[in-house]
mmCIF file with all atom_site columns, C-alpha atoms in Angstrom:
data_model
loop_
_atom_site.group_PDB
_atom_site.id
_atom_site.type_symbol
_atom_site.label_atom_id
_atom_site.label_alt_id
_atom_site.label_comp_id
_atom_site.label_asym_id
_atom_site.label_entity_id
_atom_site.label_seq_id
_atom_site.pdbx_PDB_ins_code
_atom_site.Cartn_x
_atom_site.Cartn_y
_atom_site.Cartn_z
_atom_site.occupancy
_atom_site.B_iso_or_equiv
_atom_site.pdbx_formal_charge
_atom_site.auth_seq_id
_atom_site.auth_comp_id
_atom_site.auth_asym_id
_atom_site.auth_atom_id
_atom_site.pdbx_PDB_model_num
ATOM 1   C CA . UNK P 1 1   ? 66.216  -23.245 -29.017 1.00 50.00 ? 446 UNK P CA 1
ATOM 2   C CA . UNK P 1 2   ? 63.825  -25.122 -27.215 1.00 53.00 ? 447 UNK P CA 1
ATOM 3   C CA . UNK P 1 3   ? 61.939  -22.029 -25.484 1.00 56.00 ? 448 UNK P CA 1
ATOM 4   C CA . UNK P 1 4   ? 61.885  -19.613 -28.612 1.00 55.00 ? 449 UNK P CA 1
ATOM 5   C CA . UNK P 1 5   ? 60.499  -22.912 -31.106 1.00 54.00 ? 450 UNK P CA 1
ATOM 6   C CA . UNK P 1 6   ? 57.755  -22.595 -28.191 1.00 53.00 ? 451 UNK P CA 1
ATOM 7   C CA . UNK P 1 7   ? 57.063  -18.831 -28.843 1.00 52.00 ? 452 UNK P CA 1
ATOM 8   C CA . UNK P 1 8   ? 56.321  -19.504 -32.280 1.00 55.00 ? 453 UNK P CA 1
ATOM 9   C CA . UNK P 1 9   ? 54.507  -22.044 -31.672 1.00 54.00 ? 454 UNK P CA 1
ATOM 10  C CA . UNK P 1 10  ? 52.346  -19.788 -29.425 1.00 51.00 ? 455 UNK P CA 1
ATOM 11  C CA . UNK P 1 11  ? 52.763  -16.514 -30.988 1.00 50.00 ? 456 UNK P CA 1
ATOM 12  C CA . UNK P 1 12  ? 51.036  -17.881 -34.850 1.00 51.00 ? 457 UNK P CA 1
ATOM 13  C CA . UNK P 1 13  ? 47.419  -19.425 -33.265 1.00 50.00 ? 458 UNK P CA 1
ATOM 14  C CA . UNK P 1 14  ? 47.597  -16.008 -31.693 1.00 50.00 ? 459 UNK P CA 1
ATOM 15  C CA . UNK P 1 15  ? 47.582  -13.526 -35.641 1.00 52.00 ? 460 UNK P CA 1
ATOM 16  C CA . UNK P 1 16  ? 45.690  -16.591 -36.545 1.00 52.00 ? 461 UNK P CA 1
ATOM 17  C CA . UNK P 1 17  ? 42.572  -15.323 -34.568 1.00 54.00 ? 462 UNK P CA 1
ATOM 18  C CA . UNK P 1 18  ? 43.512  -12.002 -34.604 1.00 53.00 ? 463 UNK P CA 1
ATOM 19  C CA . UNK P 1 19  ? 43.208  -12.454 -38.635 1.00 52.00 ? 464 UNK P CA 1
ATOM 20  C CA . UNK P 1 20  ? 39.414  -13.819 -37.827 1.00 50.00 ? 465 UNK P CA 1
ATOM 21  C CA . UNK P 1 21  ? 38.660  -11.094 -35.223 1.00 56.00 ? 466 UNK P CA 1
ATOM 22  C CA . UNK P 1 22  ? 39.035  -8.750  -38.601 1.00 60.00 ? 467 UNK P CA 1
ATOM 23  C CA . UNK P 1 23  ? 36.972  -10.280 -41.197 1.00 64.00 ? 468 UNK P CA 1
ATOM 24  C CA . UNK P 1 24  ? 33.079  -9.121  -40.140 1.00 69.00 ? 469 UNK P CA 1
ATOM 25  C CA . UNK P 1 25  ? 30.854  -10.205 -42.158 1.00 68.00 ? 470 UNK P CA 1
ATOM 26  C CA . UNK P 1 26  ? 29.149  -6.897  -43.424 1.00 70.00 ? 471 UNK P CA 1
ATOM 27  C CA . UNK P 1 27  ? 25.338  -7.602  -43.249 1.00 67.00 ? 472 UNK P CA 1
ATOM 28  C CA . UNK P 1 28  ? 23.703  -7.510  -46.480 1.00 72.00 ? 473 UNK P CA 1
ATOM 29  C CA . UNK P 1 29  ? 20.697  -4.849  -46.217 1.00 68.00 ? 474 UNK P CA 1
ATOM 30  C CA . UNK P 1 30  ? 18.792  -6.805  -48.639 1.00 75.00 ? 475 UNK P CA 1
ATOM 31  C CA . UNK P 1 31  ? 18.541  -10.007 -46.300 1.00 77.00 ? 476 UNK P CA 1
ATOM 32  C CA . UNK P 1 32  ? 17.518  -8.894  -42.849 1.00 78.00 ? 477 UNK P CA 1
ATOM 33  C CA . UNK P 1 33  ? 15.237  -11.202 -41.062 1.00 84.00 ? 478 UNK P CA 1
ATOM 34  C CA . UNK P 1 34  ? 12.606  -10.043 -39.848 1.00 85.00 ? 479 UNK P CA 1
ATOM 35  C CA . UNK P 1 35  ? 11.678  -9.761  -35.600 1.00 91.00 ? 480 UNK P CA 1
ATOM 36  C CA . UNK P 1 36  ? 8.245   -11.910 -34.727 1.00 94.00 ? 481 UNK P CA 1
ATOM 37  C CA . UNK P 1 37  ? 7.497   -8.856  -34.125 1.00 95.00 ? 482 UNK P CA 1
ATOM 38  C CA . UNK P 1 38  ? 7.717   -7.327  -37.810 1.00 94.00 ? 483 UNK P CA 1
ATOM 39  C CA . UNK P 1 39  ? 5.873   -10.567 -39.448 1.00 94.00 ? 484 UNK P CA 1
ATOM 40  C CA . UNK P 1 40  ? 2.800   -10.550 -36.697 1.00 97.00 ? 485 UNK P CA 1
ATOM 41  C CA . UNK P 1 41  ? 1.557   -6.883  -37.450 1.00 97.00 ? 486 UNK P CA 1
ATOM 42  C CA . UNK P 1 42  ? 1.904   -8.593  -41.099 1.00 96.00 ? 487 UNK P CA 1
ATOM 43  C CA . UNK P 1 43  ? 0.094   -10.738 -40.260 1.00 97.00 ? 488 UNK P CA 1
ATOM 44  C CA . UNK P 1 44  ? -2.730  -8.925  -38.642 1.00 98.00 ? 489 UNK P CA 1
ATOM 45  C CA . UNK P 1 45  ? -2.519  -6.254  -41.042 1.00 97.00 ? 490 UNK P CA 1
ATOM 46  C CA . UNK P 1 46  ? -3.673  -8.667  -44.384 1.00 98.00 ? 491 UNK P CA 1
ATOM 47  C CA . UNK P 1 47  ? -6.217  -10.587 -42.530 1.00 98.00 ? 492 UNK P CA 1
ATOM 48  C CA . UNK P 1 48  ? -7.173  -7.335  -41.668 1.00 98.00 ? 493 UNK P CA 1
ATOM 49  C CA . UNK P 1 49  ? -7.147  -6.288  -44.701 1.00 98.00 ? 494 UNK P CA 1
ATOM 50  C CA . UNK P 1 50  ? -8.734  -9.138  -46.280 1.00 98.00 ? 495 UNK P CA 1
ATOM 51  C CA . UNK P 1 51  ? -10.977 -8.513  -43.578 1.00 98.00 ? 496 UNK P CA 1
ATOM 52  C CA . UNK P 1 52  ? -12.245 -5.663  -45.021 1.00 98.00 ? 497 UNK P CA 1
ATOM 53  C CA . UNK P 1 53  ? -12.281 -6.318  -48.861 1.00 98.00 ? 498 UNK P CA 1
ATOM 54  C CA . UNK P 1 54  ? -14.892 -8.766  -47.780 1.00 98.00 ? 499 UNK P CA 1
ATOM 55  C CA . UNK P 1 55  ? -17.268 -6.335  -46.134 1.00 98.00 ? 500 UNK P CA 1
ATOM 56  C CA . UNK P 1 56  ? -16.858 -4.287  -49.443 1.00 98.00 ? 501 UNK P CA 1
ATOM 57  C CA . UNK P 1 57  ? -18.002 -7.097  -51.867 1.00 97.00 ? 502 UNK P CA 1
ATOM 58  C CA . UNK P 1 58  ? -20.717 -8.003  -49.225 1.00 97.00 ? 503 UNK P CA 1
ATOM 59  C CA . UNK P 1 59  ? -21.811 -4.574  -48.727 1.00 97.00 ? 504 UNK P CA 1
ATOM 60  C CA . UNK P 1 60  ? -21.540 -3.926  -52.165 1.00 97.00 ? 505 UNK P CA 1
ATOM 61  C CA . UNK P 1 61  ? -23.481 -6.802  -53.762 1.00 97.00 ? 506 UNK P CA 1
ATOM 62  C CA . UNK P 1 62  ? -25.679 -5.490  -50.694 1.00 97.00 ? 507 UNK P CA 1
ATOM 63  C CA . UNK P 1 63  ? -26.519 -2.834  -51.853 1.00 97.00 ? 508 UNK P CA 1
ATOM 64  C CA . UNK P 1 64  ? -27.273 -3.821  -56.062 1.00 97.00 ? 509 UNK P CA 1
ATOM 65  C CA . UNK P 1 65  ? -29.478 -6.125  -54.420 1.00 97.00 ? 510 UNK P CA 1
ATOM 66  C CA . UNK P 1 66  ? -31.667 -3.570  -52.519 1.00 97.00 ? 511 UNK P CA 1
ATOM 67  C CA . UNK P 1 67  ? -31.560 -0.832  -54.759 1.00 97.00 ? 512 UNK P CA 1
ATOM 68  C CA . UNK P 1 68  ? -33.181 -3.790  -57.279 1.00 97.00 ? 513 UNK P CA 1
ATOM 69  C CA . UNK P 1 69  ? -35.644 -4.604  -55.177 1.00 97.00 ? 514 UNK P CA 1
ATOM 70  C CA . UNK P 1 70  ? -36.148 -0.535  -54.957 1.00 97.00 ? 515 UNK P CA 1
ATOM 71  C CA . UNK P 1 71  ? -36.357 -0.376  -58.583 1.00 97.00 ? 516 UNK P CA 1
ATOM 72  C CA . UNK P 1 72  ? -39.217 -3.405  -59.150 1.00 97.00 ? 517 UNK P CA 1
ATOM 73  C CA . UNK P 1 73  ? -41.244 -1.572  -56.300 1.00 97.00 ? 518 UNK P CA 1
ATOM 74  C CA . UNK P 1 74  ? -41.680 1.846   -57.896 1.00 97.00 ? 519 UNK P CA 1
ATOM 75  C CA . UNK P 1 75  ? -42.152 0.303   -60.750 1.00 97.00 ? 520 UNK P CA 1
ATOM 76  C CA . UNK P 1 76  ? -45.370 -1.608  -59.466 1.00 98.00 ? 521 UNK P CA 1
ATOM 77  C CA . UNK P 1 77  ? -45.850 1.691   -57.609 1.00 98.00 ? 522 UNK P CA 1
ATOM 78  C CA . UNK P 1 78  ? -46.075 3.484   -61.091 1.00 97.00 ? 523 UNK P CA 1
ATOM 79  C CA . UNK P 1 79  ? -48.692 0.551   -62.185 1.00 97.00 ? 524 UNK P CA 1
ATOM 80  C CA . UNK P 1 80  ? -51.081 0.562   -59.396 1.00 98.00 ? 525 UNK P CA 1
ATOM 81  C CA . UNK P 1 81  ? -50.910 4.119   -59.742 1.00 97.00 ? 526 UNK P CA 1
ATOM 82  C CA . UNK P 1 82  ? -51.694 4.540   -63.462 1.00 97.00 ? 527 UNK P CA 1
ATOM 83  C CA . UNK P 1 83  ? -53.847 1.608   -63.367 1.00 97.00 ? 528 UNK P CA 1
ATOM 84  C CA . UNK P 1 84  ? -55.973 4.359   -60.932 1.00 97.00 ? 529 UNK P CA 1
ATOM 85  C CA . UNK P 1 85  ? -55.756 6.818   -62.978 1.00 97.00 ? 530 UNK P CA 1
ATOM 86  C CA . UNK P 1 86  ? -57.388 4.937   -65.716 1.00 97.00 ? 531 UNK P CA 1
ATOM 87  C CA . UNK P 1 87  ? -60.419 3.536   -63.175 1.00 97.00 ? 532 UNK P CA 1
ATOM 88  C CA . UNK P 1 88  ? -61.290 7.172   -62.356 1.00 95.00 ? 533 UNK P CA 1
ATOM 89  C CA . UNK P 1 89  ? -61.232 8.150   -66.481 1.00 95.00 ? 534 UNK P CA 1
ATOM 90  C CA . UNK P 1 90  ? -63.853 5.554   -66.167 1.00 95.00 ? 535 UNK P CA 1
ATOM 91  C CA . UNK P 1 91  ? -65.764 6.276   -63.510 1.00 93.00 ? 536 UNK P CA 1
ATOM 92  C CA . UNK P 1 92  ? -65.758 10.045  -64.294 1.00 91.00 ? 537 UNK P CA 1
ATOM 93  C CA . UNK P 1 93  ? -67.164 8.383   -68.597 1.00 91.00 ? 538 UNK P CA 1
ATOM 94  C CA . UNK P 1 94  ? -69.312 6.436   -66.574 1.00 91.00 ? 539 UNK P CA 1
ATOM 95  C CA . UNK P 1 95  ? -71.002 9.269   -64.128 1.00 86.00 ? 540 UNK P CA 1
ATOM 96  C CA . UNK P 1 96  ? -71.336 11.833  -67.545 1.00 88.00 ? 541 UNK P CA 1
ATOM 97  C CA . UNK P 1 97  ? -74.436 13.203  -67.741 1.00 82.00 ? 542 UNK P CA 1
ATOM 98  C CA . UNK P 1 98  ? -74.397 13.065  -71.266 1.00 86.00 ? 543 UNK P CA 1
ATOM 99  C CA . UNK P 1 99  ? -74.611 9.663   -70.558 1.00 89.00 ? 544 UNK P CA 1
ATOM 100 C CA . UNK P 1 100 ? -77.331 9.670   -68.405 1.00 83.00 ? 545 UNK P CA 1
ATOM 101 C CA . UNK P 1 101 ? -79.307 11.564  -70.270 1.00 83.00 ? 546 UNK P CA 1
ATOM 102 C CA . UNK P 1 102 ? -78.677 8.439   -72.461 1.00 89.00 ? 547 UNK P CA 1
ATOM 103 C CA . UNK P 1 103 ? -79.685 6.047   -70.965 1.00 88.00 ? 548 UNK P CA 1
ATOM 104 C CA . UNK P 1 104 ? -82.575 7.170   -69.845 1.00 85.00 ? 549 UNK P CA 1
ATOM 105 C CA . UNK P 1 105 ? -83.983 8.461   -73.105 1.00 87.00 ? 550 UNK P CA 1
ATOM 106 C CA . UNK P 1 106 ? -83.602 5.150   -74.364 1.00 91.00 ? 551 UNK P CA 1
ATOM 107 C CA . UNK P 1 107 ? -85.237 3.015   -72.062 1.00 90.00 ? 552 UNK P CA 1
ATOM 108 C CA . UNK P 1 108 ? -87.711 5.583   -72.264 1.00 88.00 ? 553 UNK P CA 1
ATOM 109 C CA . UNK P 1 109 ? -87.281 7.838   -69.023 1.00 85.00 ? 554 UNK P CA 1
ATOM 110 C CA . UNK P 1 110 ? -86.788 11.005  -68.419 1.00 80.00 ? 555 UNK P CA 1
ATOM 111 C CA . UNK P 1 111 ? -84.301 13.256  -65.466 1.00 70.00 ? 556 UNK P CA 1
ATOM 112 C CA . UNK P 1 112 ? -85.456 16.576  -63.836 1.00 74.00 ? 557 UNK P CA 1
ATOM 113 C CA . UNK P 1 113 ? -82.276 18.400  -62.775 1.00 72.00 ? 558 UNK P CA 1
ATOM 114 C CA . UNK P 1 114 ? -83.411 19.206  -59.785 1.00 78.00 ? 559 UNK P CA 1
ATOM 115 C CA . UNK P 1 115 ? -83.791 15.352  -58.095 1.00 76.00 ? 560 UNK P CA 1
ATOM 116 C CA . UNK P 1 116 ? -79.828 14.946  -58.793 1.00 73.00 ? 561 UNK P CA 1
ATOM 117 C CA . UNK P 1 117 ? -77.545 15.299  -56.254 1.00 76.00 ? 562 UNK P CA 1
ATOM 118 C CA . UNK P 1 118 ? -74.172 14.012  -57.249 1.00 74.00 ? 563 UNK P CA 1
ATOM 119 C CA . UNK P 1 119 ? -72.083 12.702  -54.892 1.00 75.00 ? 564 UNK P CA 1
ATOM 120 C CA . UNK P 1 120 ? -68.280 13.337  -55.109 1.00 72.00 ? 565 UNK P CA 1
#
């Protein structure tokens, strides 16, 4: 009898170990852990994305600032050109023959057309 009871004791732990082996935990596909390579790639990708976003915003600000400066310079050039045009018109009015004749008559002078040279 001792022999049969010893067999039962030895046999029962084997049954428990087989039942434990059969119960395997199936990993949930939503809870799979990331590998170091995947983490590194995500971190590097995020850093590169942030750097590129910063560069894009910086270059956009620089382009806007440069465009503003360009428009200011163009406006100054336009104002100077208008001023030059007004001065040339004024020169034309002051050097006109009718004005010179009028001033000469007012001072008692006469103009001889042979003695006048027009320099441009």
